[in-house]
């Protein structure tokens, strides 16, 4: 059994140096953790934050381009885009303007890219429907008209 | 000059739960036109059918809020439907899928209307079109869990627009595509223009041959569509129902019009306007007039209101049978 327990005398300033070293390590770890967290949040935000929606963009355009003489549908306040770089307008595809190449329609369908522009309002035709000429006055029998009615069965 | 324009060739076949008709000003182009139209309809059906378990729309409706990758065609159809909602301030709402299911329209219409038992669930308002997220760069869509989309109206009109453009590009001749009353023309019209009969009392059981047009008009460009609560109407537990839904209630719209026919620059625009006209009832007159969209609106008693240059009914526009 030992009578005395003698401990070597600490070097002056050793405890202070060790504390500083520990503090330095902690600071470095905290910096690393912050960096990783920041990258993680940025990635999460980029993945989950919705792109500027078509819906809200449509409303915005409607509001901006409505002619004062045209009682266009009233619109709600548009939501602000959170990702301006992704803002893309969409349009109803005008068949003539966006006529696909003369290939099978199915192929055109699969390859078509949504048009990057959209309508500000519903557009009228170039010419309004005209009355059909009387069949009795025509030199030849008029062809049977194709019918526009509500959706119904084939036949 | 297109001297052959007086000879119009036509073919009709069933598609998308209705009929599809293609007319071409050059009879030699009919086969090509038919094939292109059939291919386009197949593609649209595979993407946008609410009833096919292998469609993209089905996958999206059952994704429970998760983002779903979609094809360019589906993205285009969805963009058009969102456009429709925006242009009508939400009257034409694509998020009425669950509303239609609650009303019993949960399968192909021909089958759905055979069920006449009372409905078991209360009506469900639309899920809200502003909650639909479409990322065009990633071709990714996300809708909230429980919200179902129905692209029925605008997708059919889009198909007419796309098919007419494709046929015109491939054949170079004038073409008219008619999908269940949603029409689009492209290219040079035949001499005298395209003759279109306007029917305002046809129901689902009327065939293309049996429909009696109330008026015949001539169009040379753009699209023309007719909407009506008569066409897809059914009965459940004593209640008369139809497919044009008021998004705020989830119930069939109550309108003063039995049909609304509208001409516009495209079939999509004509369809949006005609559907919105049914939903907006009396307000539709001023709205269509302000947009200079020619329209023929028919009240339930048969009274006709014409708007923005649509020709009035008269002897010269009588049906030509």
GROMACS .gro file of C-alpha atoms in nm:
model
  476
    1UNK     CA    1   0.000   0.000   0.000
    2UNK     CA    2   0.122   0.335  -0.091
    3UNK     CA    3   0.151   0.598   0.170
    4UNK     CA    4   0.168   0.889  -0.046
    5UNK     CA    5   0.043   0.966  -0.383
    6UNK     CA    6   0.266   1.201  -0.560
    7UNK     CA    7   0.169   1.347  -0.885
    8UNK     CA    8   0.411   1.512  -1.118
    9UNK     CA    9   0.379   1.882  -1.104
   10UNK     CA   10   0.202   2.023  -1.401
   11UNK     CA   11   0.397   2.232  -1.641
   12UNK     CA   12   0.292   2.594  -1.614
   13UNK     CA   13   0.039   2.678  -1.890
   14UNK     CA   14  -0.015   2.316  -1.996
   15UNK     CA   15  -0.381   2.317  -1.895
   16UNK     CA   16  -0.435   2.637  -2.084
   17UNK     CA   17  -0.273   2.494  -2.396
   18UNK     CA   18  -0.484   2.178  -2.378
   19UNK     CA   19  -0.800   2.385  -2.336
   20UNK     CA   20  -0.714   2.598  -2.631
   21UNK     CA   21  -0.646   2.290  -2.841
   22UNK     CA   22  -0.982   2.142  -2.743
   23UNK     CA   23  -1.156   2.468  -2.824
   24UNK     CA   24  -0.984   2.478  -3.160
   25UNK     CA   25  -1.102   2.127  -3.240
   26UNK     CA   26  -1.456   2.210  -3.136
   27UNK     CA   27  -1.458   2.521  -3.348
   28UNK     CA   28  -1.337   2.328  -3.650
   29UNK     CA   29  -1.600   2.058  -3.601
   30UNK     CA   30  -1.872   2.321  -3.567
   31UNK     CA   31  -1.754   2.486  -3.888
   32UNK     CA   32  -1.765   2.155  -4.073
   33UNK     CA   33  -2.110   2.078  -3.935
   34UNK     CA   34  -2.238   2.419  -4.040
   35UNK     CA   35  -2.106   2.374  -4.391
   36UNK     CA   36  -2.264   2.032  -4.427
   37UNK     CA   37  -2.594   2.162  -4.289
   38UNK     CA   38  -2.592   2.457  -4.527
   39UNK     CA   39  -2.530   2.235  -4.828
   40UNK     CA   40  -2.802   1.998  -4.711
   41UNK     CA   41  -3.057   2.275  -4.672
   42UNK     CA   42  -2.966   2.421  -5.007
   43UNK     CA   43  -3.011   2.085  -5.178
   44UNK     CA   44  -3.338   2.018  -4.999
   45UNK     CA   45  -3.468   2.361  -5.090
   46UNK     CA   46  -3.371   2.322  -5.453
   47UNK     CA   47  -3.544   1.986  -5.477
   48UNK     CA   48  -3.860   2.056  -5.289
   49UNK     CA   49  -3.938   2.422  -5.350
   50UNK     CA   50  -4.187   2.424  -5.637
   51UNK     CA   51  -4.092   2.582  -5.961
   52UNK     CA   52  -4.286   2.888  -6.049
   53UNK     CA   53  -4.617   2.732  -6.127
   54UNK     CA   54  -4.793   2.758  -6.453
   55UNK     CA   55  -5.106   2.841  -6.270
   56UNK     CA   56  -4.984   3.149  -6.095
   57UNK     CA   57  -4.791   3.263  -6.398
   58UNK     CA   58  -5.102   3.240  -6.609
   59UNK     CA   59  -5.292   3.456  -6.370
   60UNK     CA   60  -5.019   3.713  -6.369
   61UNK     CA   61  -5.012   3.736  -6.744
   62UNK     CA   62  -5.388   3.760  -6.764
   63UNK     CA   63  -5.385   4.052  -6.531
   64UNK     CA   64  -5.110   4.230  -6.715
   65UNK     CA   65  -5.234   4.194  -7.067
   66UNK     CA   66  -5.606   4.227  -7.035
   67UNK     CA   67  -5.739   4.494  -7.259
   68UNK     CA   68  -5.945   4.750  -7.076
   69UNK     CA   69  -6.225   4.701  -7.324
   70UNK     CA   70  -6.229   4.328  -7.279
   71UNK     CA   71  -6.399   4.209  -6.965
   72UNK     CA   72  -6.160   3.925  -6.917
   73UNK     CA   73  -6.203   3.700  -6.620
   74UNK     CA   74  -6.102   3.868  -6.301
   75UNK     CA   75  -5.789   3.732  -6.151
   76UNK     CA   76  -5.645   3.684  -5.811
   77UNK     CA   77  -5.315   3.827  -5.703
   78UNK     CA   78  -5.036   3.622  -5.851
   79UNK     CA   79  -4.798   3.443  -5.625
   80UNK     CA   80  -4.440   3.554  -5.639
   81UNK     CA   81  -4.194   3.321  -5.800
   82UNK     CA   82  -3.947   3.172  -5.562
   83UNK     CA   83  -3.721   3.052  -5.839
   84UNK     CA   84  -3.714   3.320  -6.103
   85UNK     CA   85  -3.460   3.129  -6.311
   86UNK     CA   86  -3.720   2.857  -6.362
   87UNK     CA   87  -4.001   3.085  -6.462
   88UNK     CA   88  -4.144   2.965  -6.787
   89UNK     CA   89  -4.465   3.063  -6.943
   90UNK     CA   90  -4.679   2.811  -7.119
   91UNK     CA   91  -4.923   2.853  -7.396
   92UNK     CA   92  -5.201   2.669  -7.543
   93UNK     CA   93  -5.037   2.532  -7.849
   94UNK     CA   94  -5.160   2.696  -8.158
   95UNK     CA   95  -5.178   2.414  -8.403
   96UNK     CA   96  -5.075   2.621  -8.698
   97UNK     CA   97  -4.795   2.797  -8.522
   98UNK     CA   98  -4.658   2.480  -8.372
   99UNK     CA   99  -4.724   2.240  -8.653
  100UNK     CA  100  -4.512   1.934  -8.599
  101UNK     CA  101  -4.299   1.790  -8.873
  102UNK     CA  102  -4.478   1.561  -9.115
  103UNK     CA  103  -4.421   1.247  -8.916
  104UNK     CA  104  -4.648   1.016  -8.730
  105UNK     CA  105  -4.851   1.210  -8.480
  106UNK     CA  106  -4.757   0.973  -8.205
  107UNK     CA  107  -4.392   1.042  -8.261
  108UNK     CA  108  -4.458   1.410  -8.266
  109UNK     CA  109  -4.652   1.374  -7.945
  110UNK     CA  110  -4.369   1.206  -7.763
  111UNK     CA  111  -4.103   1.443  -7.884
  112UNK     CA  112  -4.295   1.765  -7.858
  113UNK     CA  113  -4.173   2.008  -7.602
  114UNK     CA  114  -4.431   2.222  -7.431
  115UNK     CA  115  -4.445   2.558  -7.593
  116UNK     CA  116  -4.258   2.819  -7.395
  117UNK     CA  117  -4.519   3.085  -7.441
  118UNK     CA  118  -4.878   3.107  -7.342
  119UNK     CA  119  -5.200   3.285  -7.413
  120UNK     CA  120  -5.288   3.599  -7.230
  121UNK     CA  121  -5.649   3.559  -7.327
  122UNK     CA  122  -5.883   3.352  -7.534
  123UNK     CA  123  -5.834   3.445  -7.897
  124UNK     CA  124  -6.110   3.482  -8.154
  125UNK     CA  125  -6.084   3.325  -8.499
  126UNK     CA  126  -5.958   3.529  -8.791
  127UNK     CA  127  -6.304   3.514  -8.943
  128UNK     CA  128  -6.630   3.455  -8.764
  129UNK     CA  129  -6.854   3.169  -8.871
  130UNK     CA  130  -7.062   3.271  -9.169
  131UNK     CA  131  -7.410   3.165  -9.267
  132UNK     CA  132  -7.403   2.865  -9.496
  133UNK     CA  133  -7.533   2.948  -9.842
  134UNK     CA  134  -7.869   2.807  -9.928
  135UNK     CA  135  -7.835   2.465 -10.088
  136UNK     CA  136  -8.099   2.549 -10.346
  137UNK     CA  137  -7.893   2.832 -10.489
  138UNK     CA  138  -7.574   2.631 -10.517
  139UNK     CA  139  -7.478   2.478 -10.847
  140UNK     CA  140  -7.398   2.146 -10.682
  141UNK     CA  141  -7.544   1.979 -10.375
  142UNK     CA  142  -7.372   2.104 -10.065
  143UNK     CA  143  -7.176   1.842  -9.874
  144UNK     CA  144  -7.325   1.711  -9.554
  145UNK     CA  145  -7.195   1.927  -9.272
  146UNK     CA  146  -6.990   1.779  -8.996
  147UNK     CA  147  -7.167   1.836  -8.669
  148UNK     CA  148  -7.064   2.020  -8.359
  149UNK     CA  149  -7.272   1.905  -8.068
  150UNK     CA  150  -7.189   1.805  -7.719
  151UNK     CA  151  -6.986   1.485  -7.680
  152UNK     CA  152  -7.189   1.182  -7.761
  153UNK     CA  153  -7.153   0.826  -7.874
  154UNK     CA  154  -6.994   0.717  -8.192
  155UNK     CA  155  -7.194   0.623  -8.484
  156UNK     CA  156  -5.614   2.694 -10.737
  157UNK     CA  157  -5.757   2.402 -10.548
  158UNK     CA  158  -6.019   2.291 -10.794
  159UNK     CA  159  -6.053   1.962 -10.609
  160UNK     CA  160  -6.161   2.146 -10.299
  161UNK     CA  161  -6.525   2.071 -10.371
  162UNK     CA  162  -6.450   1.702 -10.323
  163UNK     CA  163  -6.424   1.640  -9.956
  164UNK     CA  164  -6.338   1.300  -9.819
  165UNK     CA  165  -6.437   1.202  -9.467
  166UNK     CA  166  -6.392   0.916  -9.225
  167UNK     CA  167  -6.547   0.863  -8.882
  168UNK     CA  168  -6.446   0.618  -8.612
  169UNK     CA  169  -6.503   0.581  -8.237
  170UNK     CA  170  -6.238   0.726  -8.009
  171UNK     CA  171  -6.196   0.875  -7.662
  172UNK     CA  172  -6.542   0.763  -7.562
  173UNK     CA  173  -6.699   0.957  -7.847
  174UNK     CA  174  -6.644   0.979  -8.222
  175UNK     CA  175  -6.364   1.116  -8.432
  176UNK     CA  176  -6.414   1.250  -8.782
  177UNK     CA  177  -6.150   1.370  -9.021
  178UNK     CA  178  -6.233   1.558  -9.341
  179UNK     CA  179  -5.974   1.643  -9.603
  180UNK     CA  180  -5.998   1.860  -9.909
  181UNK     CA  181  -5.789   1.609 -10.104
  182UNK     CA  182  -5.940   1.258 -10.106
  183UNK     CA  183  -5.599   1.105 -10.173
  184UNK     CA  184  -5.485   1.229  -9.835
  185UNK     CA  185  -5.759   1.056  -9.639
  186UNK     CA  186  -5.566   0.745  -9.540
  187UNK     CA  187  -5.268   0.942  -9.416
  188UNK     CA  188  -5.498   1.180  -9.232
  189UNK     CA  189  -5.682   0.894  -9.067
  190UNK     CA  190  -5.361   0.727  -8.953
  191UNK     CA  191  -5.221   1.048  -8.811
  192UNK     CA  192  -5.543   1.123  -8.625
  193UNK     CA  193  -5.566   0.770  -8.486
  194UNK     CA  194  -5.205   0.786  -8.367
  195UNK     CA  195  -5.260   1.121  -8.202
  196UNK     CA  196  -5.572   0.997  -8.024
  197UNK     CA  197  -5.393   0.686  -7.903
  198UNK     CA  198  -5.113   0.898  -7.761
  199UNK     CA  199  -5.351   1.139  -7.588
  200UNK     CA  200  -5.557   0.854  -7.446
  201UNK     CA  201  -5.248   0.678  -7.311
  202UNK     CA  202  -5.137   1.000  -7.141
  203UNK     CA  203  -5.460   1.160  -7.025
  204UNK     CA  204  -5.722   0.892  -6.967
  205UNK     CA  205  -5.873   0.904  -6.621
  206UNK     CA  206  -5.991   0.546  -6.651
  207UNK     CA  207  -5.689   0.358  -6.779
  208UNK     CA  208  -5.468   0.216  -6.505
  209UNK     CA  209  -5.167   0.244  -6.734
  210UNK     CA  210  -5.213   0.611  -6.817
  211UNK     CA  211  -4.994   0.890  -6.689
  212UNK     CA  212  -5.292   1.068  -6.541
  213UNK     CA  213  -5.384   0.758  -6.342
  214UNK     CA  214  -5.030   0.739  -6.207
  215UNK     CA  215  -5.038   1.103  -6.105
  216UNK     CA  216  -5.380   1.080  -5.942
  217UNK     CA  217  -5.260   0.786  -5.734
  218UNK     CA  218  -4.919   0.928  -5.642
  219UNK     CA  219  -5.041   1.051  -5.301
  220UNK     CA  220  -4.866   1.382  -5.324
  221UNK     CA  221  -4.535   1.255  -5.454
  222UNK     CA  222  -4.377   1.418  -5.760
  223UNK     CA  223  -4.429   1.226  -6.081
  224UNK     CA  224  -4.227   1.237  -6.400
  225UNK     CA  225  -4.440   1.283  -6.708
  226UNK     CA  226  -4.402   1.282  -7.084
  227UNK     CA  227  -4.380   1.604  -7.287
  228UNK     CA  228  -4.728   1.532  -7.423
  229UNK     CA  229  -4.877   1.501  -7.077
  230UNK     CA  230  -4.696   1.814  -6.963
  231UNK     CA  231  -4.842   1.998  -7.259
  232UNK     CA  232  -5.192   1.872  -7.185
  233UNK     CA  233  -5.156   1.971  -6.821
  234UNK     CA  234  -5.022   2.313  -6.914
  235UNK     CA  235  -5.322   2.367  -7.139
  236UNK     CA  236  -5.560   2.264  -6.860
  237UNK     CA  237  -5.390   2.500  -6.617
  238UNK     CA  238  -5.408   2.768  -6.881
  239UNK     CA  239  -5.781   2.705  -6.905
  240UNK     CA  240  -5.821   2.747  -6.531
  241UNK     CA  241  -5.623   3.069  -6.534
  242UNK     CA  242  -5.807   3.217  -6.829
  243UNK     CA  243  -6.144   3.148  -6.670
  244UNK     CA  244  -6.048   3.245  -6.318
  245UNK     CA  245  -6.089   2.885  -6.210
  246UNK     CA  246  -6.429   2.819  -6.363
  247UNK     CA  247  -6.284   2.548  -6.583
  248UNK     CA  248  -6.100   2.358  -6.312
  249UNK     CA  249  -5.894   2.050  -6.385
  250UNK     CA  250  -5.901   1.937  -6.021
  251UNK     CA  251  -6.260   1.816  -6.044
  252UNK     CA  252  -6.156   1.450  -6.073
  253UNK     CA  253  -6.279   1.351  -5.728
  254UNK     CA  254  -6.598   1.553  -5.779
  255UNK     CA  255  -6.680   1.343  -6.085
  256UNK     CA  256  -6.598   1.020  -5.903
  257UNK     CA  257  -6.830   1.117  -5.616
  258UNK     CA  258  -7.104   1.177  -5.872
  259UNK     CA  259  -7.058   0.831  -6.016
  260UNK     CA  260  -6.854   0.920  -6.325
  261UNK     CA  261  -6.570   0.692  -6.223
  262UNK     CA  262  -6.535   0.483  -6.536
  263UNK     CA  263  -6.595   0.509  -6.907
  264UNK     CA  264  -6.917   0.703  -6.950
  265UNK     CA  265  -7.095   0.427  -7.137
  266UNK     CA  266  -7.054   0.205  -6.832
  267UNK     CA  267  -7.091   0.469  -6.563
  268UNK     CA  268  -7.435   0.579  -6.672
  269UNK     CA  269  -7.573   0.228  -6.634
  270UNK     CA  270  -7.549   0.261  -6.255
  271UNK     CA  271  -7.855   0.435  -6.116
  272UNK     CA  272  -7.834   0.360  -5.745
  273UNK     CA  273  -7.820   0.656  -5.503
  274UNK     CA  274  -7.481   0.811  -5.444
  275UNK     CA  275  -7.316   0.709  -5.121
  276UNK     CA  276  -7.085   1.004  -5.069
  277UNK     CA  277  -7.153   1.377  -5.052
  278UNK     CA  278  -7.029   1.604  -5.334
  279UNK     CA  279  -6.668   1.710  -5.319
  280UNK     CA  280  -6.555   2.053  -5.440
  281UNK     CA  281  -6.256   2.079  -5.671
  282UNK     CA  282  -5.917   2.033  -5.511
  283UNK     CA  283  -5.789   2.372  -5.627
  284UNK     CA  284  -5.600   2.425  -5.950
  285UNK     CA  285  -5.348   2.660  -5.791
  286UNK     CA  286  -5.214   2.368  -5.588
  287UNK     CA  287  -5.097   2.184  -5.898
  288UNK     CA  288  -4.723   2.209  -5.949
  289UNK     CA  289  -4.582   2.161  -6.297
  290UNK     CA  290  -4.210   2.185  -6.354
  291UNK     CA  291  -4.156   2.203  -6.727
  292UNK     CA  292  -3.780   2.175  -6.709
  293UNK     CA  293  -3.787   1.850  -6.519
  294UNK     CA  294  -4.116   1.734  -6.666
  295UNK     CA  295  -4.232   1.673  -6.313
  296UNK     CA  296  -4.578   1.719  -6.165
  297UNK     CA  297  -4.700   1.714  -5.811
  298UNK     CA  298  -5.054   1.739  -5.685
  299UNK     CA  299  -5.168   1.720  -5.324
  300UNK     CA  300  -5.270   1.379  -5.196
  301UNK     CA  301  -5.640   1.326  -5.246
  302UNK     CA  302  -5.666   1.567  -5.538
  303UNK     CA  303  -5.749   1.406  -5.870
  304UNK     CA  304  -5.722   1.572  -6.205
  305UNK     CA  305  -5.957   1.539  -6.498
  306UNK     CA  306  -5.818   1.658  -6.829
  307UNK     CA  307  -6.112   1.534  -7.031
  308UNK     CA  308  -6.234   1.855  -7.187
  309UNK     CA  309  -5.915   2.032  -7.279
  310UNK     CA  310  -5.722   1.717  -7.371
  311UNK     CA  311  -5.973   1.629  -7.640
  312UNK     CA  312  -5.961   1.980  -7.781
  313UNK     CA  313  -5.582   1.974  -7.770
  314UNK     CA  314  -5.585   1.647  -7.961
  315UNK     CA  315  -5.798   1.810  -8.231
  316UNK     CA  316  -5.555   2.101  -8.257
  317UNK     CA  317  -5.250   1.880  -8.270
  318UNK     CA  318  -5.396   1.632  -8.514
  319UNK     CA  319  -5.515   1.900  -8.754
  320UNK     CA  320  -5.171   2.060  -8.752
  321UNK     CA  321  -4.996   1.727  -8.804
  322UNK     CA  322  -5.224   1.628  -9.092
  323UNK     CA  323  -5.185   1.961  -9.261
  324UNK     CA  324  -4.808   1.945  -9.223
  325UNK     CA  325  -4.797   1.593  -9.363
  326UNK     CA  326  -5.039   1.629  -9.651
  327UNK     CA  327  -5.047   1.999  -9.729
  328UNK     CA  328  -5.419   1.988  -9.788
  329UNK     CA  329  -5.700   2.149  -9.596
  330UNK     CA  330  -5.824   1.941  -9.304
  331UNK     CA  331  -6.099   1.946  -9.046
  332UNK     CA  332  -6.080   1.729  -8.735
  333UNK     CA  333  -6.394   1.679  -8.531
  334UNK     CA  334  -6.368   1.503  -8.194
  335UNK     CA  335  -6.713   1.469  -8.047
  336UNK     CA  336  -6.809   1.819  -8.153
  337UNK     CA  337  -6.473   1.982  -8.084
  338UNK     CA  338  -6.348   2.097  -8.424
  339UNK     CA  339  -6.027   2.232  -8.562
  340UNK     CA  340  -5.945   2.323  -8.919
  341UNK     CA  341  -5.603   2.377  -9.077
  342UNK     CA  342  -5.474   2.458  -9.419
  343UNK     CA  343  -5.670   2.595  -9.712
  344UNK     CA  344  -6.040   2.535  -9.673
  345UNK     CA  345  -6.239   2.386  -9.958
  346UNK     CA  346  -6.435   2.613 -10.188
  347UNK     CA  347  -6.709   2.769  -9.983
  348UNK     CA  348  -6.539   2.682  -9.656
  349UNK     CA  349  -6.608   2.402  -9.410
  350UNK     CA  350  -6.976   2.345  -9.346
  351UNK     CA  351  -7.046   2.276  -8.980
  352UNK     CA  352  -7.383   2.175  -8.843
  353UNK     CA  353  -7.465   2.306  -8.499
  354UNK     CA  354  -7.679   2.075  -8.289
  355UNK     CA  355  -7.821   2.191  -7.960
  356UNK     CA  356  -8.033   1.905  -7.835
  357UNK     CA  357  -7.827   1.593  -7.901
  358UNK     CA  358  -7.776   1.355  -7.614
  359UNK     CA  359  -7.518   1.081  -7.567
  360UNK     CA  360  -7.725   0.826  -7.753
  361UNK     CA  361  -7.742   1.034  -8.067
  362UNK     CA  362  -7.514   0.899  -8.336
  363UNK     CA  363  -7.329   1.112  -8.585
  364UNK     CA  364  -7.581   1.008  -8.848
  365UNK     CA  365  -7.891   1.080  -8.645
  366UNK     CA  366  -7.807   1.426  -8.516
  367UNK     CA  367  -8.021   1.701  -8.664
  368UNK     CA  368  -7.826   2.026  -8.686
  369UNK     CA  369  -8.028   2.336  -8.595
  370UNK     CA  370  -7.803   2.560  -8.795
  371UNK     CA  371  -7.530   2.522  -9.055
  372UNK     CA  372  -7.242   2.767  -9.059
  373UNK     CA  373  -6.924   2.794  -9.258
  374UNK     CA  374  -6.583   2.828  -9.099
  375UNK     CA  375  -6.248   2.880  -9.266
  376UNK     CA  376  -6.001   2.883  -8.982
  377UNK     CA  377  -5.956   2.819  -8.612
  378UNK     CA  378  -6.164   2.596  -8.391
  379UNK     CA  379  -6.523   2.551  -8.285
  380UNK     CA  380  -6.659   2.368  -7.984
  381UNK     CA  381  -6.996   2.297  -7.831
  382UNK     CA  382  -7.052   2.227  -7.462
  383UNK     CA  383  -7.372   2.107  -7.308
  384UNK     CA  384  -7.504   1.939  -6.997
  385UNK     CA  385  -7.714   1.718  -7.224
  386UNK     CA  386  -7.440   1.508  -7.377
  387UNK     CA  387  -7.295   1.333  -7.077
  388UNK     CA  388  -7.587   1.324  -6.841
  389UNK     CA  389  -7.689   1.044  -6.609
  390UNK     CA  390  -7.918   0.971  -6.319
  391UNK     CA  391  -7.831   0.851  -5.969
  392UNK     CA  392  -8.095   0.794  -5.704
  393UNK     CA  393  -8.347   1.023  -5.870
  394UNK     CA  394  -8.098   1.306  -5.924
  395UNK     CA  395  -8.014   1.426  -6.274
  396UNK     CA  396  -7.642   1.475  -6.312
  397UNK     CA  397  -7.402   1.585  -6.583
  398UNK     CA  398  -7.031   1.626  -6.636
  399UNK     CA  399  -6.982   2.004  -6.628
  400UNK     CA  400  -6.887   2.061  -6.267
  401UNK     CA  401  -6.911   2.375  -6.059
  402UNK     CA  402  -6.571   2.366  -5.888
  403UNK     CA  403  -6.695   2.547  -5.579
  404UNK     CA  404  -6.959   2.286  -5.498
  405UNK     CA  405  -6.846   1.973  -5.676
  406UNK     CA  406  -7.195   1.941  -5.820
  407UNK     CA  407  -7.315   1.965  -6.179
  408UNK     CA  408  -7.341   2.327  -6.286
  409UNK     CA  409  -7.685   2.481  -6.303
  410UNK     CA  410  -7.692   2.685  -6.618
  411UNK     CA  411  -7.948   2.875  -6.816
  412UNK     CA  412  -7.792   2.730  -7.133
  413UNK     CA  413  -7.851   2.387  -7.271
  414UNK     CA  414  -7.570   2.435  -7.523
  415UNK     CA  415  -7.295   2.683  -7.590
  416UNK     CA  416  -7.113   2.678  -7.923
  417UNK     CA  417  -6.809   2.903  -7.956
  418UNK     CA  418  -6.563   2.973  -8.237
  419UNK     CA  419  -6.207   3.071  -8.150
  420UNK     CA  420  -5.854   3.074  -8.285
  421UNK     CA  421  -5.802   2.716  -8.174
  422UNK     CA  422  -6.014   2.428  -8.060
  423UNK     CA  423  -5.867   2.452  -7.712
  424UNK     CA  424  -5.975   2.813  -7.681
  425UNK     CA  425  -6.318   2.735  -7.823
  426UNK     CA  426  -6.361   2.450  -7.577
  427UNK     CA  427  -6.250   2.658  -7.280
  428UNK     CA  428  -6.490   2.934  -7.376
  429UNK     CA  429  -6.787   2.705  -7.439
  430UNK     CA  430  -6.739   2.520  -7.110
  431UNK     CA  431  -6.697   2.844  -6.918
  432UNK     CA  432  -7.008   2.983  -7.088
  433UNK     CA  433  -7.217   2.699  -6.945
  434UNK     CA  434  -7.074   2.764  -6.600
  435UNK     CA  435  -7.113   3.141  -6.618
  436UNK     CA  436  -7.474   3.131  -6.729
  437UNK     CA  437  -7.607   3.482  -6.809
  438UNK     CA  438  -7.269   3.640  -6.746
  439UNK     CA  439  -7.136   3.447  -7.043
  440UNK     CA  440  -7.297   3.685  -7.292
  441UNK     CA  441  -7.097   3.989  -7.186
  442UNK     CA  442  -6.784   3.785  -7.129
  443UNK     CA  443  -6.783   3.629  -7.476
  444UNK     CA  444  -6.877   3.956  -7.639
  445UNK     CA  445  -6.591   4.134  -7.466
  446UNK     CA  446  -6.347   3.875  -7.594
  447UNK     CA  447  -6.500   3.897  -7.944
  448UNK     CA  448  -6.560   3.524  -7.944
  449UNK     CA  449  -6.848   3.439  -8.180
  450UNK     CA  450  -7.092   3.218  -7.994
  451UNK     CA  451  -7.436   3.064  -8.015
  452UNK     CA  452  -7.602   3.009  -7.679
  453UNK     CA  453  -7.927   2.817  -7.649
  454UNK     CA  454  -8.155   2.836  -7.348
  455UNK     CA  455  -8.341   2.534  -7.218
  456UNK     CA  456  -8.659   2.655  -7.387
  457UNK     CA  457  -8.479   2.669  -7.723
  458UNK     CA  458  -8.430   3.045  -7.736
  459UNK     CA  459  -8.109   3.127  -7.921
  460UNK     CA  460  -7.871   3.410  -7.829
  461UNK     CA  461  -7.589   3.490  -8.070
  462UNK     CA  462  -7.279   3.684  -7.972
  463UNK     CA  463  -6.990   3.863  -8.143
  464UNK     CA  464  -7.084   3.807  -8.504
  465UNK     CA  465  -7.218   3.454  -8.492
  466UNK     CA  466  -7.487   3.445  -8.762
  467UNK     CA  467  -7.845   3.441  -8.646
  468UNK     CA  468  -8.062   3.144  -8.718
  469UNK     CA  469  -8.260   3.196  -9.032
  470UNK     CA  470  -8.376   3.038  -9.354
  471UNK     CA  471  -8.034   3.074  -9.507
  472UNK     CA  472  -7.876   2.887  -9.217
  473UNK     CA  473  -8.134   2.614  -9.199
  474UNK     CA  474  -8.011   2.258  -9.177
  475UNK     CA  475  -7.908   2.108  -9.505
  476UNK     CA  476  -8.006   1.746  -9.504
   0.00000   0.00000   0.00000
